[in-house]
Amino acid sequence: AGGERRGEREDAFAVVERLGKKQKERPRALVGLSNLGNTCFMNSCLQCLSNTPELTGYFVSNEYAREVDHASKSKQLTLNYAELIQDMWKAGGKNVTIQPSALKMQISKWARQFSGYNQHDSQELLRFLLDGLQEGLMRPKKEPPWPYDDDSFDARPILEQSERMWQNYMARNNSLITQVFCGQLHSLVVCNVCKRESNCYDPFMDLSLPIPK
């Protein structure tokens, strides 16, 4: 099953490459997004996501349609995002702009902090959008393969601990969004009194990095 899914994602890459070659004047979907008030913070995120090949190929090829969770409250958000990405990659002509109004409406509906047309934080919007797409495209949950109450867990090698925690996380949070964006942070906590060490493994969707001055 894993090999088949990897092949499907390779097909998704091919879709993006084919569209890029077909539209030589806009080889990477160079389509503008209309500014709905002060929504440049949202448009910049959407343009970055649009140029993430594995993600965009997944939507442009309609592979996503087989995995939409129709019971999810994020279903419409996912469908509106897919429609926008397809419009951006299939629009023809020069100086093309598209209004992301439908997607903006869904974002405002589920995250009131983004309602209206004022400026907001791009990273906060990106986190919400990825979380929404993750929920809307979640694959069926499975039982975690490893017990959380394993008394011998701390004695196992670090790589084995990490792999077990990752497999448990993916059993409950498997989607294309997780596969493309999610990673795992390993941290070591040491007790100042007894000096006991404890390893922690936390999933993340994005990292905040300082910009050198």
PDB file of C-alpha atoms in Angstrom:
ATOM      1  CA  ALA A   1       0.000   0.000   0.000  1.00  0.00           C
ATOM      2  CA  GLY A   2       2.855   2.361   0.818  1.00  0.00           C
ATOM      3  CA  GLY A   3       4.482   1.752  -2.555  1.00  0.00           C
ATOM      4  CA  GLU A   4       1.219   2.375  -4.345  1.00  0.00           C
ATOM      5  CA  ARG A   5       0.711   5.669  -2.509  1.00  0.00           C
ATOM      6  CA  ARG A   6       4.253   6.816  -3.342  1.00  0.00           C
ATOM      7  CA  GLY A   7       3.516   6.066  -6.995  1.00  0.00           C
ATOM      8  CA  GLU A   8       0.343   8.124  -6.819  1.00  0.00           C
ATOM      9  CA  ARG A   9       2.295  11.093  -5.463  1.00  0.00           C
ATOM     10  CA  GLU A  10       4.821  10.728  -8.294  1.00  0.00           C
ATOM     11  CA  ASP A  11       1.870  10.991 -10.702  1.00  0.00           C
ATOM     12  CA  ALA A  12       0.845  14.146  -8.871  1.00  0.00           C
ATOM     13  CA  PHE A  13       4.327  15.599  -9.466  1.00  0.00           C
ATOM     14  CA  ALA A  14       3.946  14.749 -13.168  1.00  0.00           C
ATOM     15  CA  VAL A  15       0.673  16.676 -13.336  1.00  0.00           C
ATOM     16  CA  VAL A  16       2.344  19.830 -12.013  1.00  0.00           C
ATOM     17  CA  GLU A  17       5.312  19.393 -14.372  1.00  0.00           C
ATOM     18  CA  ARG A  18       3.014  18.882 -17.366  1.00  0.00           C
ATOM     19  CA  LEU A  19       0.986  21.987 -16.577  1.00  0.00           C
ATOM     20  CA  GLY A  20       4.171  24.004 -16.142  1.00  0.00           C
ATOM     21  CA  LYS A  21       5.569  22.903 -19.525  1.00  0.00           C
ATOM     22  CA  LYS A  22       2.251  23.506 -21.258  1.00  0.00           C
ATOM     23  CA  GLN A  23       2.074  27.074 -19.991  1.00  0.00           C
ATOM     24  CA  LYS A  24       5.532  28.314 -20.940  1.00  0.00           C
ATOM     25  CA  GLU A  25       4.717  31.936 -20.186  1.00  0.00           C
ATOM     26  CA  ARG A  26       3.749  30.966 -16.632  1.00  0.00           C
ATOM     27  CA  PRO A  27       5.827  27.847 -15.903  1.00  0.00           C
ATOM     28  CA  ARG A  28       5.009  27.857 -12.180  1.00  0.00           C
ATOM     29  CA  ALA A  29       1.395  29.044 -12.069  1.00  0.00           C
ATOM     30  CA  LEU A  30       2.359  32.709 -11.875  1.00  0.00           C
ATOM     31  CA  VAL A  31      -1.175  33.868 -11.153  1.00  0.00           C
ATOM     32  CA  GLY A  32      -1.988  36.847  -8.981  1.00  0.00           C
ATOM     33  CA  LEU A  33      -4.365  36.728  -6.029  1.00  0.00           C
ATOM     34  CA  SER A  34      -6.558  39.754  -5.504  1.00  0.00           C
ATOM     35  CA  ASN A  35      -6.040  41.616  -2.251  1.00  0.00           C
ATOM     36  CA  LEU A  36      -9.349  41.532  -0.368  1.00  0.00           C
ATOM     37  CA  GLY A  37      -8.691  44.532   1.826  1.00  0.00           C
ATOM     38  CA  ASN A  38      -5.403  43.843   3.612  1.00  0.00           C
ATOM     39  CA  THR A  39      -5.207  40.109   2.945  1.00  0.00           C
ATOM     40  CA  CYS A  40      -1.693  40.043   1.521  1.00  0.00           C
ATOM     41  CA  PHE A  41      -0.740  37.984   4.607  1.00  0.00           C
ATOM     42  CA  MET A  42      -3.106  35.254   3.367  1.00  0.00           C
ATOM     43  CA  ASN A  43      -2.131  35.546  -0.297  1.00  0.00           C
ATOM     44  CA  SER A  44       1.565  35.125   0.483  1.00  0.00           C
ATOM     45  CA  CYS A  45       0.817  31.851   2.324  1.00  0.00           C
ATOM     46  CA  LEU A  46      -1.367  30.599  -0.512  1.00  0.00           C
ATOM     47  CA  GLN A  47       1.311  31.348  -3.102  1.00  0.00           C
ATOM     48  CA  CYS A  48       3.897  29.427  -1.060  1.00  0.00           C
ATOM     49  CA  LEU A  49       1.569  26.444  -0.700  1.00  0.00           C
ATOM     50  CA  SER A  50       0.695  26.607  -4.402  1.00  0.00           C
ATOM     51  CA  ASN A  51       4.376  26.176  -5.224  1.00  0.00           C
ATOM     52  CA  THR A  52       4.810  23.147  -2.977  1.00  0.00           C
ATOM     53  CA  PRO A  53       4.828  20.516  -5.757  1.00  0.00           C
ATOM     54  CA  GLU A  54       3.761  17.446  -3.805  1.00  0.00           C
ATOM     55  CA  LEU A  55       0.824  19.282  -2.215  1.00  0.00           C
ATOM     56  CA  THR A  56      -0.317  21.006  -5.404  1.00  0.00           C
ATOM     57  CA  GLY A  57      -0.007  17.869  -7.521  1.00  0.00           C
ATOM     58  CA  TYR A  58      -2.248  16.105  -5.002  1.00  0.00           C
ATOM     59  CA  PHE A  59      -4.990  18.701  -5.564  1.00  0.00           C
ATOM     60  CA  VAL A  60      -4.532  19.392  -9.281  1.00  0.00           C
ATOM     61  CA  SER A  61      -4.620  15.669 -10.094  1.00  0.00           C
ATOM     62  CA  ASN A  62      -7.849  15.280  -8.038  1.00  0.00           C
ATOM     63  CA  GLU A  63      -6.192  12.601  -5.927  1.00  0.00           C
ATOM     64  CA  TYR A  64      -7.446  14.516  -2.880  1.00  0.00           C
ATOM     65  CA  ALA A  65     -11.101  13.833  -3.830  1.00  0.00           C
ATOM     66  CA  ARG A  66     -10.799  10.187  -2.765  1.00  0.00           C
ATOM     67  CA  GLU A  67      -9.602  11.173   0.705  1.00  0.00           C
ATOM     68  CA  VAL A  68     -11.868  14.076   1.671  1.00  0.00           C
ATOM     69  CA  ASP A  69     -13.581  13.351   4.975  1.00  0.00           C
ATOM     70  CA  HIS A  70     -17.162  14.360   4.194  1.00  0.00           C
ATOM     71  CA  ALA A  71     -18.073  14.216   7.887  1.00  0.00           C
ATOM     72  CA  SER A  72     -15.392  16.741   8.819  1.00  0.00           C
ATOM     73  CA  LYS A  73     -16.260  20.340   9.645  1.00  0.00           C
ATOM     74  CA  SER A  74     -13.248  21.271   7.482  1.00  0.00           C
ATOM     75  CA  LYS A  75     -14.672  19.600   4.377  1.00  0.00           C
ATOM     76  CA  GLN A  76     -15.762  22.852   2.730  1.00  0.00           C
ATOM     77  CA  LEU A  77     -12.471  24.542   3.600  1.00  0.00           C
ATOM     78  CA  THR A  78     -10.656  21.679   1.864  1.00  0.00           C
ATOM     79  CA  LEU A  79     -12.905  21.833  -1.204  1.00  0.00           C
ATOM     80  CA  ASN A  80     -12.515  25.601  -1.524  1.00  0.00           C
ATOM     81  CA  TYR A  81      -8.737  25.319  -1.227  1.00  0.00           C
ATOM     82  CA  ALA A  82      -8.684  22.610  -3.912  1.00  0.00           C
ATOM     83  CA  GLU A  83     -10.834  24.749  -6.226  1.00  0.00           C
ATOM     84  CA  LEU A  84      -8.529  27.745  -5.791  1.00  0.00           C
ATOM     85  CA  ILE A  85      -5.363  25.744  -6.480  1.00  0.00           C
ATOM     86  CA  GLN A  86      -6.895  24.185  -9.583  1.00  0.00           C
ATOM     87  CA  ASP A  87      -7.949  27.618 -10.833  1.00  0.00           C
ATOM     88  CA  MET A  88      -4.451  28.981 -10.252  1.00  0.00           C
ATOM     89  CA  TRP A  89      -2.796  26.155 -12.180  1.00  0.00           C
ATOM     90  CA  LYS A  90      -5.284  25.937 -15.030  1.00  0.00           C
ATOM     91  CA  ALA A  91      -5.955  29.619 -15.715  1.00  0.00           C
ATOM     92  CA  GLY A  92      -4.632  30.872 -19.071  1.00  0.00           C
ATOM     93  CA  GLY A  93      -3.488  34.181 -20.466  1.00  0.00           C
ATOM     94  CA  LYS A  94      -1.274  36.971 -19.201  1.00  0.00           C
ATOM     95  CA  ASN A  95      -1.845  39.177 -16.161  1.00  0.00           C
ATOM     96  CA  VAL A  96      -4.348  36.758 -14.648  1.00  0.00           C
ATOM     97  CA  THR A  97      -5.632  37.410 -11.141  1.00  0.00           C
ATOM     98  CA  ILE A  98      -8.004  35.300  -9.075  1.00  0.00           C
ATOM     99  CA  GLN A  99     -10.105  36.282  -6.094  1.00  0.00           C
ATOM    100  CA  PRO A 100      -9.728  33.810  -3.195  1.00  0.00           C
ATOM    101  CA  SER A 101     -13.081  34.956  -1.797  1.00  0.00           C
ATOM    102  CA  ALA A 102     -14.657  31.536  -1.162  1.00  0.00           C
ATOM    103  CA  LEU A 103     -11.617  30.273   0.735  1.00  0.00           C
ATOM    104  CA  LYS A 104     -11.386  33.521   2.712  1.00  0.00           C
ATOM    105  CA  MET A 105     -15.033  33.094   3.726  1.00  0.00           C
ATOM    106  CA  GLN A 106     -14.406  29.576   5.021  1.00  0.00           C
ATOM    107  CA  ILE A 107     -11.289  30.665   6.908  1.00  0.00           C
ATOM    108  CA  SER A 108     -13.268  33.470   8.574  1.00  0.00           C
ATOM    109  CA  LYS A 109     -16.106  31.073   9.374  1.00  0.00           C
ATOM    110  CA  TRP A 110     -13.962  28.619  11.335  1.00  0.00           C
ATOM    111  CA  ALA A 111     -11.386  31.042  12.732  1.00  0.00           C
ATOM    112  CA  ARG A 112     -13.075  34.262  13.807  1.00  0.00           C
ATOM    113  CA  GLN A 113      -9.732  35.955  14.391  1.00  0.00           C
ATOM    114  CA  PHE A 114      -9.353  36.106  10.589  1.00  0.00           C
ATOM    115  CA  SER A 115     -12.796  37.606   9.954  1.00  0.00           C
ATOM    116  CA  GLY A 116     -12.892  40.979   8.251  1.00  0.00           C
ATOM    117  CA  TYR A 117     -10.201  42.258   5.941  1.00  0.00           C
ATOM    118  CA  ASN A 118      -7.514  43.506   8.288  1.00  0.00           C
ATOM    119  CA  GLN A 119      -3.872  42.456   8.409  1.00  0.00           C
ATOM    120  CA  HIS A 120      -3.003  39.347  10.454  1.00  0.00           C
ATOM    121  CA  ASP A 121      -0.012  37.141  11.145  1.00  0.00           C
ATOM    122  CA  SER A 122       0.943  34.944   8.167  1.00  0.00           C
ATOM    123  CA  GLN A 123       2.366  32.131  10.276  1.00  0.00           C
ATOM    124  CA  GLU A 124      -0.798  31.954  12.377  1.00  0.00           C
ATOM    125  CA  LEU A 125      -2.888  31.736   9.211  1.00  0.00           C
ATOM    126  CA  LEU A 126      -0.611  29.051   7.771  1.00  0.00           C
ATOM    127  CA  ARG A 127      -0.957  26.948  10.919  1.00  0.00           C
ATOM    128  CA  PHE A 128      -4.733  27.203  10.859  1.00  0.00           C
ATOM    129  CA  LEU A 129      -4.951  26.357   7.162  1.00  0.00           C
ATOM    130  CA  LEU A 130      -2.687  23.315   7.464  1.00  0.00           C
ATOM    131  CA  ASP A 131      -4.632  22.125  10.514  1.00  0.00           C
ATOM    132  CA  GLY A 132      -7.894  22.549   8.602  1.00  0.00           C
ATOM    133  CA  LEU A 133      -6.622  20.672   5.549  1.00  0.00           C
ATOM    134  CA  GLN A 134      -5.214  17.984   7.834  1.00  0.00           C
ATOM    135  CA  GLU A 135      -8.616  17.496   9.446  1.00  0.00           C
ATOM    136  CA  GLY A 136     -10.462  17.549   6.129  1.00  0.00           C
ATOM    137  CA  LEU A 137      -8.151  14.951   4.563  1.00  0.00           C
ATOM    138  CA  MET A 138      -7.611  12.660   7.542  1.00  0.00           C
ATOM    139  CA  ARG A 139      -7.330   9.000   6.663  1.00  0.00           C
ATOM    140  CA  PRO A 140      -9.070   6.386   8.845  1.00  0.00           C
ATOM    141  CA  LYS A 141      -7.567   6.211  12.310  1.00  0.00           C
ATOM    142  CA  LYS A 142      -5.807   3.043  13.418  1.00  0.00           C
ATOM    143  CA  GLU A 143      -4.799   1.622  16.761  1.00  0.00           C
ATOM    144  CA  PRO A 144      -1.289   2.787  17.737  1.00  0.00           C
ATOM    145  CA  PRO A 145       1.053  -0.172  17.137  1.00  0.00           C
ATOM    146  CA  TRP A 146       3.115   0.418  20.289  1.00  0.00           C
ATOM    147  CA  PRO A 147       1.924   0.633  23.938  1.00  0.00           C
ATOM    148  CA  TYR A 148       2.385   3.964  25.718  1.00  0.00           C
ATOM    149  CA  ASP A 149       2.926   2.230  29.071  1.00  0.00           C
ATOM    150  CA  ASP A 150       6.041   0.324  28.022  1.00  0.00           C
ATOM    151  CA  ASP A 151       8.197   0.112  31.154  1.00  0.00           C
ATOM    152  CA  SER A 152      11.290  -0.581  29.065  1.00  0.00           C
ATOM    153  CA  PHE A 153      10.749   2.401  26.719  1.00  0.00           C
ATOM    154  CA  ASP A 154      13.447   4.600  28.274  1.00  0.00           C
ATOM    155  CA  ALA A 155      15.992   1.808  27.965  1.00  0.00           C
ATOM    156  CA  ARG A 156      15.502   1.497  24.225  1.00  0.00           C
ATOM    157  CA  PRO A 157      17.841   3.264  21.731  1.00  0.00           C
ATOM    158  CA  ILE A 158      16.883   6.850  20.853  1.00  0.00           C
ATOM    159  CA  LEU A 159      16.135   6.012  17.219  1.00  0.00           C
ATOM    160  CA  GLU A 160      13.831   3.191  18.242  1.00  0.00           C
ATOM    161  CA  GLN A 161      12.003   5.446  20.707  1.00  0.00           C
ATOM    162  CA  SER A 162      11.589   8.087  18.019  1.00  0.00           C
ATOM    163  CA  GLU A 163      10.302   5.615  15.434  1.00  0.00           C
ATOM    164  CA  ARG A 164       7.782   4.113  17.851  1.00  0.00           C
ATOM    165  CA  MET A 165       6.392   7.516  18.835  1.00  0.00           C
ATOM    166  CA  TRP A 166       6.192   8.539  15.171  1.00  0.00           C
ATOM    167  CA  GLN A 167       4.349   5.373  14.195  1.00  0.00           C
ATOM    168  CA  ASN A 168       1.873   5.896  17.050  1.00  0.00           C
ATOM    169  CA  TYR A 169       1.298   9.498  15.964  1.00  0.00           C
ATOM    170  CA  MET A 170       0.778   8.571  12.314  1.00  0.00           C
ATOM    171  CA  ALA A 171      -1.713   5.862  13.265  1.00  0.00           C
ATOM    172  CA  ARG A 172      -4.040   8.633  14.474  1.00  0.00           C
ATOM    173  CA  ASN A 173      -2.993  11.545  12.254  1.00  0.00           C
ATOM    174  CA  ASN A 174      -2.270  10.140   8.800  1.00  0.00           C
ATOM    175  CA  SER A 175      -2.877  12.423   5.807  1.00  0.00           C
ATOM    176  CA  LEU A 176      -1.007  13.889   2.868  1.00  0.00           C
ATOM    177  CA  ILE A 177      -0.596  17.073   4.940  1.00  0.00           C
ATOM    178  CA  THR A 178       1.206  15.124   7.667  1.00  0.00           C
ATOM    179  CA  GLN A 179       3.430  13.381   5.140  1.00  0.00           C
ATOM    180  CA  VAL A 180       4.493  16.639   3.492  1.00  0.00           C
ATOM    181  CA  PHE A 181       4.727  19.054   6.426  1.00  0.00           C
ATOM    182  CA  CYS A 182       4.962  17.189   9.712  1.00  0.00           C
ATOM    183  CA  GLY A 183       8.184  16.428  11.534  1.00  0.00           C
ATOM    184  CA  GLN A 184       9.275  15.351  14.981  1.00  0.00           C
ATOM    185  CA  LEU A 185      11.227  17.260  17.610  1.00  0.00           C
ATOM    186  CA  HIS A 186      13.338  15.361  20.117  1.00  0.00           C
ATOM    187  CA  SER A 187      14.143  17.016  23.432  1.00  0.00           C
ATOM    188  CA  LEU A 188      15.938  15.761  26.519  1.00  0.00           C
ATOM    189  CA  VAL A 189      14.753  16.760  29.999  1.00  0.00           C
ATOM    190  CA  VAL A 190      17.097  16.178  32.975  1.00  0.00           C
ATOM    191  CA  CYS A 191      15.870  16.384  36.584  1.00  0.00           C
ATOM    192  CA  ASN A 192      18.061  18.768  38.600  1.00  0.00           C
ATOM    193  CA  VAL A 193      17.559  16.688  41.742  1.00  0.00           C
ATOM    194  CA  CYS A 194      17.835  13.011  40.762  1.00  0.00           C
ATOM    195  CA  LYS A 195      19.484  13.601  37.363  1.00  0.00           C
ATOM    196  CA  ARG A 196      17.009  11.253  35.711  1.00  0.00           C
ATOM    197  CA  GLU A 197      16.809  11.799  31.950  1.00  0.00           C
ATOM    198  CA  SER A 198      13.559  11.743  29.993  1.00  0.00           C
ATOM    199  CA  ASN A 199      13.269  11.885  26.207  1.00  0.00           C
ATOM    200  CA  CYS A 200      10.301  13.701  24.659  1.00  0.00           C
ATOM    201  CA  TYR A 201       9.113  13.420  21.046  1.00  0.00           C
ATOM    202  CA  ASP A 202       6.737  16.090  19.759  1.00  0.00           C
ATOM    203  CA  PRO A 203       5.253  16.460  16.250  1.00  0.00           C
ATOM    204  CA  PHE A 204       5.362  19.862  14.537  1.00  0.00           C
ATOM    205  CA  MET A 205       4.011  21.418  11.344  1.00  0.00           C
ATOM    206  CA  ASP A 206       6.300  24.449  11.233  1.00  0.00           C
ATOM    207  CA  LEU A 207       9.323  25.878  13.005  1.00  0.00           C
ATOM    208  CA  SER A 208       9.973  29.489  13.932  1.00  0.00           C
ATOM    209  CA  LEU A 209      13.502  30.450  12.909  1.00  0.00           C
ATOM    210  CA  PRO A 210      15.265  33.720  13.798  1.00  0.00           C
ATOM    211  CA  ILE A 211      16.227  36.034  10.963  1.00  0.00           C
ATOM    212  CA  PRO A 212      19.878  37.113  11.265  1.00  0.00           C
ATOM    213  CA  LYS A 213      20.325  40.868  11.623  1.00  0.00           C
TER     214      LYS A 213
END
